[in-house]
Short mmCIF file of C-alpha atoms and ligand atoms in Angstrom, two decimals:
data_model
loop_
_atom_site.label_atom_id
_atom_site.label_comp_id
_atom_site.label_asym_id
_atom_site.label_seq_id
_atom_site.Cartn_x
_atom_site.Cartn_y
_atom_site.Cartn_z
CA MET D 1153 2.18 -40.65 91.03
CA THR D 1154 2.16 -43.39 88.92
CA ILE D 1155 1.39 -43.06 85.26
CA ALA D 1156 -1.88 -44.81 85.28
CA ALA D 1157 -3.41 -42.09 88.57
CA VAL D 1158 -4.95 -39.08 87.38
CA ASP D 1159 -4.16 -35.75 88.36
CA TYR D 1160 -7.12 -34.19 89.54
CA ASP D 1161 -5.82 -31.35 91.28
CA GLY D 1162 -5.96 -28.69 88.74
CA LEU D 1163 -7.96 -26.82 86.22
CA ILE D 1164 -7.20 -29.61 83.73
CA PRO D 1165 -6.75 -33.92 84.72
CA ASN D 1166 -3.90 -35.48 83.51
CA ASN D 1167 -1.80 -38.15 83.57
CA VAL D 1168 0.92 -36.41 82.09
CA ALA D 1169 2.72 -34.22 84.83
CA LEU D 1170 1.05 -31.45 83.25
CA GLY D 1171 1.85 -28.91 86.76
CA GLN D 1172 5.85 -30.11 85.75
CA ASP D 1173 5.10 -28.61 82.14
CA VAL D 1174 4.37 -25.09 82.18
CA ARG D 1175 4.22 -23.52 78.69
CA VAL D 1176 1.89 -26.64 77.54
CA LYS D 1177 -0.33 -25.76 81.12
CA ARG D 1178 -0.72 -22.10 80.28
CA ALA D 1179 -1.27 -23.20 76.50
CA LEU D 1180 -3.85 -25.58 77.59
CA GLU D 1181 -5.38 -23.09 80.52
CA LYS D 1182 -5.74 -20.18 77.69
CA TRP D 1183 -7.66 -22.55 75.14
CA HIS D 1184 -10.09 -24.04 77.79
CA PRO D 1185 -12.92 -20.56 78.43
CA GLY D 1186 -12.86 -21.67 74.59
CA TYR D 1187 -13.94 -24.99 74.73
CA ILE D 1188 -16.55 -24.53 77.51
CA ASN D 1189 -17.95 -21.80 75.56
CA TRP D 1190 -18.01 -24.16 72.33
CA TRP D 1191 -19.56 -26.98 74.70
CA LYS D 1192 -22.21 -24.60 75.66
CA ASP D 1193 -23.04 -23.16 72.13
CA MET D 1194 -22.94 -26.34 70.37
CA GLY D 1195 -23.34 -29.40 72.50
CA PRO D 1196 -26.43 -30.54 73.96
CA GLU D 1197 -29.09 -28.34 73.69
CA GLY D 1198 -30.96 -27.84 76.81
CA PHE D 1199 -30.39 -30.46 80.25
CA GLN D 1200 -26.53 -28.35 80.93
CA GLU D 1201 -28.16 -27.65 84.52
CA SER D 1202 -29.11 -31.48 84.74
CA LEU D 1203 -27.41 -34.06 86.96
CA VAL D 1204 -26.61 -36.64 84.65
CA TYR D 1205 -24.90 -40.46 85.67
CA LEU D 1206 -21.51 -40.36 83.98
CA ARG D 1207 -18.21 -41.96 83.97
CA THR D 1208 -15.09 -40.17 84.57
CA ALA D 1209 -11.71 -41.91 84.54
CA VAL D 1210 -9.91 -42.08 86.96
CA SER D 1211 -7.13 -43.68 86.00
CA VAL D 1212 -5.90 -45.44 82.75
CA ASP D 1213 -5.37 -48.80 83.94
CA PRO D 1214 -7.41 -51.05 81.47
CA LYS D 1215 -9.79 -52.39 84.68
CA GLY D 1216 -11.37 -50.61 86.74
CA TRP D 1217 -10.56 -46.88 84.87
CA ALA D 1218 -14.22 -45.29 85.18
CA LYS D 1219 -15.73 -43.79 88.37
CA PHE D 1220 -19.45 -43.46 88.06
CA ASP D 1221 -21.26 -40.34 89.84
CA TYR D 1222 -24.08 -37.66 89.16
CA VAL D 1223 -22.49 -35.06 87.08
CA ARG D 1224 -23.65 -30.84 85.49
CA MET D 1225 -22.17 -31.47 82.15
CA PRO D 1226 -20.39 -28.30 81.47
CA GLU D 1227 -18.59 -29.81 84.71
CA TYR D 1228 -17.44 -32.96 83.38
CA ARG D 1229 -13.93 -33.22 84.12
CA TRP D 1230 -12.20 -32.91 80.61
CA GLY D 1231 -8.27 -33.85 80.47
CA VAL D 1232 -5.36 -35.25 79.20
CA LEU D 1233 -4.95 -39.15 79.56
CA LEU D 1234 -2.71 -40.85 77.52
CA ALA D 1235 -1.81 -45.24 77.78
CA PRO D 1236 1.00 -45.54 79.75
CA GLN D 1237 4.39 -45.68 77.83
CA MET D 1238 5.74 -48.76 77.24
CA GLU D 1239 8.95 -49.08 77.65
CA GLY D 1240 11.37 -49.69 74.82
CA ARG D 1241 8.83 -49.47 72.62
CA LYS D 1242 10.00 -49.58 68.62
CA ILE D 1243 8.63 -48.25 65.26
CA PRO D 1244 6.39 -51.43 64.07
CA PHE D 1245 6.37 -50.73 60.52
CA GLY D 1246 7.53 -48.89 57.82
CA ARG D 1247 10.71 -47.68 56.69
CA HIS D 1248 11.85 -47.00 60.14
CA LYS D 1249 10.54 -50.50 61.62
CA GLY D 1250 12.84 -51.52 64.71
CA GLU D 1251 14.39 -47.99 65.51
CA ASP D 1252 13.47 -46.57 68.91
CA ALA D 1253 9.86 -44.65 69.01
CA TRP D 1254 9.89 -41.06 68.70
CA GLN D 1255 9.07 -39.10 71.55
CA GLU D 1256 9.58 -36.05 69.67
CA VAL D 1257 7.75 -34.75 66.24
CA PRO D 1258 10.49 -36.12 63.49
CA GLY D 1259 10.80 -32.70 61.19
CA GLU D 1260 10.90 -34.67 58.45
CA TYR D 1261 6.83 -35.59 59.14
CA ARG D 1262 5.99 -32.74 60.88
CA ALA D 1263 3.24 -31.94 58.72
CA MET D 1264 2.11 -34.95 57.53
CA LEU D 1265 1.45 -36.08 61.36
CA ARG D 1266 -0.39 -32.17 61.77
CA ARG D 1267 -2.70 -33.14 59.20
CA LEU D 1268 -3.86 -36.31 60.51
CA ILE D 1269 -3.79 -35.51 63.98
CA VAL D 1270 -5.74 -32.38 63.21
CA ILE D 1271 -8.49 -34.35 61.38
CA GLN D 1272 -8.95 -36.86 63.48
CA GLY D 1273 -9.54 -34.14 66.05
CA ASP D 1274 -11.76 -32.51 63.77
CA THR D 1275 -14.69 -34.96 63.78
CA GLU D 1276 -15.28 -35.24 67.77
CA PRO D 1277 -16.31 -32.17 68.27
CA ALA D 1278 -18.39 -32.32 64.91
CA SER D 1279 -20.06 -35.52 66.09
CA VAL D 1280 -21.19 -33.43 69.54
CA GLU D 1281 -22.60 -30.62 67.37
CA GLN D 1282 -24.05 -33.82 64.68
CA GLN D 1283 -25.99 -34.72 67.96
CA ARG D 1284 -26.89 -31.72 69.67
CA HIS D 1285 -30.64 -31.62 69.24
CA LEU D 1286 -31.73 -35.21 70.35
CA GLY D 1287 -31.86 -34.89 74.18
CA LYS D 1288 -35.45 -33.44 73.25
CA THR D 1289 -36.50 -36.79 71.69
CA ALA D 1290 -35.21 -39.15 73.87
CA PRO D 1291 -36.80 -42.53 74.20
CA SER D 1292 -35.70 -42.80 78.19
CA LEU D 1293 -33.95 -41.54 80.69
CA TYR D 1294 -31.46 -44.96 80.27
CA ASP D 1295 -30.82 -43.59 76.60
CA LEU D 1296 -30.55 -40.16 77.31
CA ARG D 1297 -27.86 -40.52 80.00
CA ASN D 1298 -25.74 -42.86 77.42
CA LEU D 1299 -26.11 -39.45 74.46
CA PHE D 1300 -24.69 -37.49 76.66
CA GLN D 1301 -21.89 -40.29 77.75
CA VAL D 1302 -21.17 -40.05 74.15
CA ASN D 1303 -21.22 -36.18 73.87
CA VAL D 1304 -18.20 -36.04 77.19
CA GLU D 1305 -16.05 -38.25 75.76
CA GLU D 1306 -15.96 -37.12 72.33
CA GLY D 1307 -15.26 -34.07 73.86
CA ARG D 1308 -12.48 -35.64 75.85
CA HIS D 1309 -11.10 -36.88 72.08
CA LEU D 1310 -11.34 -33.24 71.09
CA TRP D 1311 -8.81 -32.66 74.29
CA ALA D 1312 -6.57 -35.57 73.52
CA MET D 1313 -5.87 -34.02 70.28
CA VAL D 1314 -5.81 -30.44 71.10
CA TYR D 1315 -2.53 -31.53 73.78
CA LEU D 1316 -0.80 -32.92 71.15
CA LEU D 1317 -0.96 -30.13 68.82
CA GLN D 1318 -0.42 -27.84 71.80
CA LYS D 1319 2.74 -29.62 73.01
CA TYR D 1320 4.53 -30.83 70.06
CA PHE D 1321 3.56 -27.95 67.27
CA GLY D 1322 4.37 -24.70 68.90
CA THR D 1323 2.06 -21.76 67.44
CA ASP D 1324 0.71 -23.39 64.29
CA GLY D 1325 -0.50 -26.39 66.59
CA ARG D 1326 -1.88 -23.84 68.88
CA GLU D 1327 -3.57 -22.34 65.87
CA GLU D 1328 -5.15 -25.75 64.60
CA ALA D 1329 -6.57 -26.03 68.51
CA GLU D 1330 -8.40 -22.69 67.82
CA ALA D 1331 -9.57 -23.32 64.63
CA LEU D 1332 -11.35 -26.77 66.27
CA LEU D 1333 -13.58 -24.40 68.27
CA GLN D 1334 -14.45 -22.41 65.09
CA ARG D 1335 -15.44 -24.90 62.48
CA ARG D 1336 -19.30 -26.54 62.18
CA SER D 1337 -20.81 -29.28 61.27
CA GLY D 1338 -22.79 -28.60 58.22
CA ASP D 1339 -21.98 -24.88 58.29
CA ALA D 1340 -21.66 -23.82 54.28
CA ASP D 1341 -18.71 -21.38 54.91
CA THR D 1342 -16.75 -23.73 57.70
CA PRO D 1343 -17.67 -26.63 57.73
CA ARG D 1344 -16.17 -29.60 59.23
CA MET D 1345 -13.58 -31.80 57.60
CA LEU D 1346 -14.93 -34.75 56.32
CA GLY D 1347 -18.47 -35.67 54.84
CA ALA D 1348 -20.36 -37.44 56.82
CA PHE D 1349 -20.00 -35.12 59.91
CA ASN D 1350 -21.56 -32.37 57.96
CA GLU D 1351 -24.66 -34.99 57.92
CA LYS D 1352 -27.73 -34.46 60.07
CA THR D 1353 -28.03 -36.86 62.90
CA PRO D 1354 -31.82 -36.09 62.86
CA ASP D 1355 -33.48 -39.10 64.67
CA TRP D 1356 -32.39 -41.78 67.51
CA LEU D 1357 -32.18 -44.29 64.79
CA SER D 1358 -29.95 -42.02 63.00
CA PHE D 1359 -28.20 -41.93 66.11
CA PHE D 1360 -27.58 -45.76 66.88
CA MET D 1361 -26.24 -45.88 63.80
CA PHE D 1362 -23.72 -43.13 63.51
CA THR D 1363 -22.30 -44.56 66.84
CA TYR D 1364 -22.33 -48.32 64.96
CA PHE D 1365 -20.85 -47.15 61.75
CA THR D 1366 -19.45 -44.11 62.34
CA ASP D 1367 -17.67 -44.71 65.79
CA ARG D 1368 -16.81 -48.06 64.15
CA ASP D 1369 -14.37 -45.77 61.65
CA GLY D 1370 -12.99 -43.96 64.83
CA LYS D 1371 -12.28 -47.27 66.00
CA MET D 1372 -10.82 -48.36 62.74
CA GLN D 1373 -8.44 -44.71 62.24
CA LEU D 1374 -7.55 -44.78 65.82
CA GLU D 1375 -5.97 -48.74 65.56
CA ALA D 1376 -4.61 -47.56 62.90
CA LEU D 1377 -2.94 -44.57 64.76
CA ALA D 1378 -2.46 -46.47 68.00
CA GLN D 1379 0.21 -48.17 65.67
CA SER D 1380 2.27 -45.61 65.16
CA GLY D 1381 6.21 -44.35 65.55
CA PHE D 1382 4.91 -41.18 67.16
CA ASP D 1383 4.84 -42.60 70.71
CA PRO D 1384 2.31 -39.77 72.32
CA LEU D 1385 -0.33 -40.47 70.02
CA SER D 1386 -0.06 -43.93 69.96
CA ARG D 1387 -0.83 -43.40 73.14
CA THR D 1388 -3.43 -40.98 73.23
CA CYS D 1389 -5.23 -43.30 71.00
CA ARG D 1390 -4.70 -46.68 73.00
CA PHE D 1391 -6.52 -44.48 75.80
CA MET D 1392 -9.20 -43.22 73.64
CA LEU D 1393 -9.85 -46.75 72.12
CA THR D 1394 -11.04 -47.98 75.52
CA GLU D 1395 -13.60 -44.86 75.59
CA GLU D 1396 -14.48 -45.36 72.19
CA ALA D 1397 -15.71 -49.14 72.91
CA HIS D 1398 -18.59 -47.86 74.60
CA HIS D 1399 -20.03 -45.99 71.85
CA MET D 1400 -20.37 -48.87 69.83
CA PHE D 1401 -21.88 -50.85 72.27
CA VAL D 1402 -24.42 -47.81 72.57
CA GLY D 1403 -25.10 -48.26 68.49
CA GLU D 1404 -24.82 -51.95 68.41
CA THR D 1405 -27.43 -52.44 71.38
CA GLY D 1406 -29.56 -49.84 69.90
CA VAL D 1407 -29.96 -51.11 66.95
CA THR D 1408 -30.59 -54.71 68.78
CA ARG D 1409 -33.36 -52.98 70.60
CA VAL D 1410 -35.37 -51.14 67.97
CA ILE D 1411 -35.18 -54.60 65.74
CA GLN D 1412 -36.48 -56.38 68.76
CA ARG D 1413 -39.56 -54.42 69.75
CA THR D 1414 -40.81 -54.27 66.33
CA CYS D 1415 -40.69 -58.02 65.92
CA GLU D 1416 -42.68 -58.15 69.70
CA ALA D 1417 -44.79 -55.86 68.12
CA MET D 1418 -45.12 -57.70 64.75
CA LYS D 1419 -45.75 -60.79 67.07
CA GLU D 1420 -48.18 -59.41 69.35
CA ALA D 1421 -50.22 -58.02 66.67
CA GLY D 1422 -50.10 -61.45 64.32
CA ILE D 1423 -48.59 -59.64 61.14
CA THR D 1424 -45.65 -62.53 59.81
CA ASP D 1425 -45.08 -59.52 56.41
CA PRO D 1426 -42.23 -57.41 57.58
CA TYR D 1427 -42.90 -55.59 54.19
CA ASP D 1428 -46.67 -54.81 55.08
CA ILE D 1429 -45.06 -51.26 56.71
CA ALA D 1430 -48.47 -49.29 56.87
CA LYS D 1431 -49.63 -51.84 59.01
CA VAL D 1432 -46.48 -52.34 61.38
CA ARG D 1433 -45.65 -48.66 61.32
CA GLN D 1434 -49.82 -48.53 62.93
CA LEU D 1435 -47.95 -50.37 65.24
CA GLY D 1436 -45.70 -47.08 66.64
CA VAL D 1437 -42.57 -48.81 65.77
CA ILE D 1438 -39.90 -48.87 62.65
CA ASP D 1439 -40.68 -51.51 60.19
CA LEU D 1440 -37.87 -53.51 59.12
CA PRO D 1441 -36.72 -52.32 55.64
CA THR D 1442 -36.79 -48.79 56.84
CA ILE D 1443 -34.30 -49.81 58.83
CA GLN D 1444 -32.32 -51.09 56.62
CA LYS D 1445 -32.32 -47.95 54.66
CA LYS D 1446 -31.23 -46.12 57.34
CA ALA D 1447 -28.10 -48.99 57.95
CA ASN D 1448 -27.64 -48.44 54.13
CA LEU D 1449 -27.09 -44.79 54.66
CA HIS D 1450 -24.76 -44.60 57.67
CA PHE D 1451 -22.74 -46.94 56.00
CA SER D 1452 -22.32 -45.62 52.81
CA LEU D 1453 -21.73 -42.65 54.67
CA THR D 1454 -19.19 -43.94 56.83
CA LEU D 1455 -17.60 -45.89 53.85
CA ASP D 1456 -16.23 -42.43 52.20
CA LEU D 1457 -14.50 -41.77 55.55
CA PHE D 1458 -11.98 -44.02 54.53
CA GLY D 1459 -10.77 -42.11 51.73
CA ASN D 1460 -9.51 -43.45 48.05
CA GLU D 1461 -8.97 -46.80 47.94
CA ILE D 1462 -5.64 -45.88 46.02
CA SER D 1463 -4.05 -43.40 48.03
CA THR D 1464 -0.41 -41.86 48.30
CA ASN D 1465 -1.46 -40.19 51.07
CA ALA D 1466 -2.08 -43.05 52.92
CA ALA D 1467 1.62 -45.17 51.61
CA ASN D 1468 3.44 -42.02 52.55
CA ALA D 1469 2.12 -42.11 56.36
CA PHE D 1470 2.51 -45.86 56.33
CA HIS D 1471 6.20 -45.53 54.96
CA ALA D 1472 7.07 -43.24 56.98
CA GLY D 1473 5.79 -45.25 60.35
CA ILE D 1474 3.21 -42.70 60.85
CA LYS D 1475 0.23 -44.29 60.42
CA GLY D 1476 0.00 -48.70 60.81
CA ARG D 1477 -2.71 -50.53 59.59
CA TYR D 1478 -5.43 -52.12 61.57
CA ARG D 1479 -3.78 -53.93 64.84
CA GLU D 1480 -0.51 -54.51 62.67
CA ASN D 1481 1.07 -55.80 65.43
CA ARG D 1482 -0.82 -58.85 64.91
CA LEU D 1483 -0.25 -58.75 61.54
CA ASP D 1484 1.91 -61.31 60.06
CA ASP D 1485 4.33 -60.09 57.58
CA ASP D 1486 7.60 -58.06 56.91
CA HIS D 1487 5.26 -54.41 58.01
CA GLN D 1488 7.07 -52.64 55.50
CA LEU D 1489 5.30 -54.00 52.30
CA GLU D 1490 7.53 -52.89 49.96
CA SER D 1491 6.92 -55.38 47.19
CA ASN D 1492 3.66 -56.93 48.52
CA THR D 1493 0.59 -56.43 46.59
CA TYR D 1494 -3.35 -56.02 47.74
CA PRO D 1495 -6.67 -56.57 45.86
CA VAL D 1496 -8.60 -53.37 45.21
CA LEU D 1497 -12.23 -53.36 43.78
CA ARG D 1498 -11.99 -50.65 40.84
CA LEU D 1499 -14.36 -49.96 38.20
CA ILE D 1500 -12.84 -51.63 34.94
CA ASP D 1501 -14.61 -50.58 31.58
CA GLY D 1502 -17.67 -49.88 33.30
CA LYS D 1503 -17.57 -53.06 35.90
CA ILE D 1504 -16.54 -53.70 39.20
CA GLN D 1505 -13.48 -55.86 39.71
CA ASN D 1506 -10.89 -57.00 41.70
CA GLU D 1507 -7.54 -55.41 40.66
CA ASP D 1508 -3.76 -56.25 42.49
CA ALA D 1509 -2.25 -53.10 43.59
CA PRO D 1510 0.79 -51.90 45.21
CA ALA D 1511 -0.13 -53.10 48.95
CA LEU D 1512 1.03 -49.63 50.26
CA SER D 1513 -0.94 -47.63 47.91
CA ALA D 1514 -4.07 -49.39 48.84
CA LEU D 1515 -3.77 -49.44 52.63
CA ASN D 1516 -7.50 -47.32 52.68
CA MET D 1517 -8.94 -50.31 50.78
CA ARG D 1518 -7.37 -52.68 53.11
CA LEU D 1519 -8.14 -50.74 56.15
CA ARG D 1520 -12.04 -50.23 54.93
CA ASP D 1521 -12.20 -54.25 54.38
CA ASP D 1522 -10.89 -54.58 57.76
CA TYR D 1523 -13.58 -52.19 58.80
CA VAL D 1524 -16.51 -53.55 56.53
CA ALA D 1525 -15.76 -57.41 58.30
CA ASP D 1526 -16.22 -55.41 61.54
CA CYS D 1527 -19.53 -54.13 60.85
CA ASN D 1528 -21.19 -57.81 59.92
CA VAL D 1529 -20.12 -59.17 63.00
CA GLY D 1530 -22.90 -57.26 64.80
CA VAL D 1531 -25.06 -57.17 61.70
CA GLY D 1532 -25.13 -60.65 62.43
CA ARG D 1533 -26.50 -60.80 65.84
CA TRP D 1534 -28.93 -58.42 64.79
CA ASN D 1535 -30.41 -60.62 62.03
CA LYS D 1536 -30.43 -63.55 65.70
CA VAL D 1537 -32.81 -61.63 66.87
CA ILE D 1538 -35.30 -61.19 63.90
CA GLU D 1539 -34.90 -64.96 63.55
CA SER D 1540 -35.50 -65.93 67.03
CA PHE D 1541 -39.07 -64.12 66.17
CA GLY D 1542 -39.38 -66.63 63.10
CA ILE D 1543 -39.70 -63.10 60.68
CA PRO D 1544 -38.14 -63.15 57.04
CA PHE D 1545 -36.18 -60.80 56.60
CA GLU D 1546 -32.20 -60.16 57.07
CA ILE D 1547 -29.89 -57.03 57.41
CA LYS D 1548 -27.91 -56.39 54.78
CA LEU D 1549 -24.58 -54.28 53.94
CA PRO D 1550 -24.94 -52.88 50.89
CA HIS D 1551 -22.13 -53.20 48.17
CA VAL D 1552 -19.08 -50.76 48.84
CA ALA D 1553 -20.42 -48.75 45.30
CA PHE D 1554 -23.55 -48.12 46.07
CA HIS D 1555 -23.97 -44.71 47.48
CA ARG D 1556 -20.31 -43.39 47.19
CA HIS D 1557 -19.13 -39.54 47.12
CA ILE D 1558 -15.68 -40.41 48.13
CA GLY D 1559 -12.98 -42.97 45.85
CA GLU D 1560 -13.48 -45.38 43.20
CA PHE D 1561 -16.95 -45.42 43.44
CA SER D 1562 -18.42 -41.99 44.07
CA LYS D 1563 -18.04 -41.52 39.54
CA ILE D 1564 -20.66 -44.45 39.14
CA LYS D 1565 -24.13 -45.03 40.62
CA ALA D 1566 -25.03 -48.52 42.04
CA ASP D 1567 -27.48 -50.41 43.69
CA VAL D 1568 -26.74 -52.01 46.95
CA ARG D 1569 -26.11 -55.37 44.81
CA GLY D 1570 -23.06 -53.81 43.32
CA ASN D 1571 -25.33 -53.46 39.54
CA VAL D 1572 -24.34 -50.57 37.85
CA LEU D 1573 -26.74 -47.78 37.14
CA SER D 1574 -28.17 -45.07 34.74
CA ASP D 1575 -29.22 -42.28 36.79
CA ALA D 1576 -32.65 -42.39 35.36
CA GLU D 1577 -32.54 -45.81 37.04
CA TRP D 1578 -30.66 -44.46 40.16
CA SER D 1579 -33.44 -41.67 40.37
CA ASN D 1580 -36.51 -44.39 39.94
CA GLN D 1581 -34.56 -46.71 42.85
CA ARG D 1582 -32.81 -44.80 45.20
CA GLY D 1583 -35.85 -44.05 47.37
CA ASP D 1584 -35.77 -48.18 48.08
CA TYR D 1585 -32.22 -48.54 49.23
CA LEU D 1586 -32.14 -45.08 50.80
CA PRO D 1587 -34.92 -43.48 53.63
CA SER D 1588 -37.54 -41.38 51.62
CA ASP D 1589 -39.02 -37.88 52.99
CA GLU D 1590 -41.87 -39.85 54.18
CA ASP D 1591 -39.71 -43.02 56.16
CA ARG D 1592 -38.43 -39.77 57.68
CA ASP D 1593 -41.41 -37.91 58.51
CA PHE D 1594 -42.41 -41.18 59.95
CA ILE D 1595 -39.56 -41.74 61.83
CA GLU D 1596 -39.81 -38.13 63.09
CA SER D 1597 -43.28 -38.70 64.43
CA LEU D 1598 -42.42 -41.20 67.07
CA MET D 1599 -39.51 -39.24 68.14
CA GLN D 1600 -41.76 -37.99 71.88
CA PRO D 1601 -39.18 -37.80 74.71
CA GLN D 1602 -39.90 -40.25 77.74
CA TYR D 1603 -38.46 -38.90 80.72
CA GLU D 1604 -39.86 -40.75 83.32
CA ALA D 1605 -37.16 -42.95 85.27
CA GLY D 1606 -37.87 -46.62 83.94
CA LYS D 1607 -39.78 -46.37 80.67
CA PHE D 1608 -39.16 -46.29 77.02
CA ALA D 1609 -40.77 -45.11 74.32
CA SER D 1610 -43.44 -47.48 71.92
CA TRP D 1611 -40.15 -48.03 69.39
CA ILE D 1612 -37.67 -49.74 71.50
CA ALA D 1613 -37.56 -52.26 73.96
CA PRO D 1614 -35.58 -51.37 77.31
CA PRO D 1615 -32.24 -52.87 77.47
CA LYS D 1616 -31.13 -56.13 79.30
CA VAL D 1617 -28.89 -54.52 82.19
CA GLY D 1618 -28.50 -50.79 83.42
CA ILE D 1619 -25.12 -48.83 83.12
CA ASP D 1620 -23.11 -49.71 86.62
CA ASN D 1621 -25.48 -52.58 86.85
CA LYS D 1622 -28.23 -50.01 88.18
CA PRO D 1623 -31.68 -51.30 88.28
CA GLY D 1624 -34.61 -50.46 85.23
CA GLU D 1625 -35.80 -47.61 87.70
CA PHE D 1626 -32.87 -46.04 88.64
CA GLU D 1627 -33.02 -41.92 87.62
CA TYR D 1628 -30.02 -41.71 84.97
CA VAL D 1629 -30.55 -38.19 84.38
CA LYS D 1630 -32.10 -35.34 87.12
CA ILE D 1631 -33.49 -33.40 84.80
CA ALA D 1632 -33.44 -29.69 85.82
N1 LIG N 2633 -14.64 -36.01 52.98
O1 LIG N 2633 -5.54 -39.96 49.63
P1 LIG N 2633 -7.01 -39.41 50.15
C1 LIG N 2633 -14.01 -40.78 64.25
C2 LIG N 2633 -9.63 -35.62 51.18
S1 LIG N 2633 -13.72 -41.18 62.12
C3 LIG N 2633 -13.39 -34.84 52.78
O2 LIG N 2633 -7.44 -40.70 49.52
P2 LIG N 2633 -6.19 -40.13 52.60
C4 LIG N 2633 -14.79 -40.57 64.82
C5 LIG N 2633 -7.96 -36.21 51.79
O3 LIG N 2633 -8.03 -35.29 52.51
C6 LIG N 2633 -12.44 -41.38 62.41
N2 LIG N 2633 -12.27 -35.25 51.73
O4 LIG N 2633 -6.49 -39.41 51.49
C7 LIG N 2633 -16.37 -41.04 64.89
C8 LIG N 2633 -6.90 -35.75 50.25
O5 LIG N 2633 -7.42 -34.09 50.41
P3 LIG N 2633 -5.53 -33.47 50.16
C9 LIG N 2633 -11.76 -40.20 62.17
C10 LIG N 2633 -11.28 -35.89 51.73
O6 LIG N 2633 -5.41 -39.23 53.64
C11 LIG N 2633 -17.41 -40.93 65.84
C12 LIG N 2633 -7.61 -36.11 49.74
O7 LIG N 2633 -9.16 -36.06 49.64
N3 LIG N 2633 -9.88 -40.04 61.79
O8 LIG N 2633 -13.14 -40.84 65.18
O9 LIG N 2633 -5.87 -41.33 52.35
C13 LIG N 2633 -17.70 -39.44 66.07
C14 LIG N 2633 -7.16 -37.36 48.34
O10 LIG N 2633 -7.83 -38.63 49.67
C15 LIG N 2633 -12.20 -37.67 52.11
C16 LIG N 2633 -9.22 -39.94 61.13
O11 LIG N 2633 -10.25 -40.56 59.78
C17 LIG N 2633 -13.37 -37.31 52.55
N4 LIG N 2633 -13.85 -38.45 53.47
O12 LIG N 2633 -7.28 -40.53 53.26
C18 LIG N 2633 -16.55 -39.20 66.23
C19 LIG N 2633 -7.51 -40.53 60.92
N5 LIG N 2633 -11.53 -38.44 52.01
O13 LIG N 2633 -5.28 -33.88 51.84
C20 LIG N 2633 -15.26 -39.30 66.10
C21 LIG N 2633 -6.90 -39.45 60.35
C22 LIG N 2633 -10.45 -38.37 51.72
O14 LIG N 2633 -4.81 -34.37 48.98
N6 LIG N 2633 -7.49 -39.29 58.45
N7 LIG N 2633 -10.24 -36.61 51.63
O15 LIG N 2633 -6.19 -31.91 50.08
C23 LIG N 2633 -6.82 -40.44 57.67
O16 LIG N 2633 -5.91 -40.87 58.12
C24 LIG N 2633 -7.31 -39.54 55.82
O17 LIG N 2633 -7.00 -38.69 56.25
C25 LIG N 2633 -8.29 -40.31 55.19
C26 LIG N 2633 -8.22 -39.98 53.77
C27 LIG N 2633 -8.47 -41.67 55.66
C28 LIG N 2633 -9.46 -39.37 56.21
#
């Protein structure tokens, strides 16, 4: 077997020679039934017997790693897939820069590594739990299939982290692996670890915004962990990133199709004012200001996932060579940052302004800046669609101080332009920036399932091309 090929012979598909690693194989086989029970309890509600046209990894070769076929979700071949080991790989940053990458966990960084792996692992099942009700209101079979593809791959990402815990962290790794199946998104007693993963994903516009904004945090964090000096983590994250790309595609094209349908309907009805909300809603599409509010919500919730702007945890992880920067290998500096500074947006005397901070402490801020830049690329594409219809409206990302619960701006209230507001001003204006109950009720009223092959709900345009180049009429899910 080459490292790129995946061995599908045993219970757990893998490219890590699990057959020769009896201890880890047994541990994973023991964990497997609990995982399947979790999937059945907390995975997509209904549809477990349906045949879904899913892709499964057959190799980790960047070209042609996927095979498409109809699969019942509980029979999906979840497995352990790592990108190939790079011969002679060195630790690319921090105090150990230039030393051989670690193939085992360095004792002094064990706790730090375990914490990062557990946090990463926790987000994966959380998102599946958040999205479990959406199948009931899918706008098409195409979208239903994409939802399930995202869900099974998040499940596989959980497997990826659990493999690392089981293989490298002994008894505490096993306990953490169990706990990952016990916590529940939104549960008052045993919530998931990070805030955004305890929020609801109540409708499909939220799902598209989540996969656009929150999965993109996944991309940034995985890119940073893919730089890790702990080689098995780096290799795991590198393969996860190839799957993550599809999730963001689902988000970006999903929002694009919603916007496109709204603009088309407005044009057909001769409505030129995007703020004529009642009239637009009568057309059975989502008005652009409400789409903006959803973007405000999901963007701000996701910014919280970057932690505090100034963080000793982040500094320690970088210094130790455990978590790097976004695409560290493409940056041109000493990769140690001991004497560098980085501008951090802070609240100083009630005003929001930049202040230089030691670059090591400012790594969360830096990753968040890279994230915002990445978000803006797709937003630009959404605006091109609106522009092509000649509608005077532009989707804009809110200021980073808007609606924050973690970090520098969690202490204040700010509007979408970054003006600091009093509590009273915030209560008055909140409904202008975030979805109101009325907005939510309207969106919910549109969420009627459309399960006929080739058909789409009123509020979303069909995709430009099918998955795996399938034609428009293709039955992506055979509902049972
Ligand atoms: N909620 O020093 P700080 C994905 C805690 S998404 C609750 O700033 P640090 C996906 C923090 O734990 C990517 N608590 O923290 C997407 C710390 O507590 P302790 C997931 C929070 O470590 C869609 C304290 O506050 N991966 O993959 O620099 C679908 C001090 O904070 C939060 C990762 O996040 C919060 N938002 O930064 C599916 C990568 N923020 O330890 C999947 C791994 C902070 O002092 N995680 N706290 O008690 C990390 O790199 C870091 O832990 C964080 C936080 C960036 C999350």
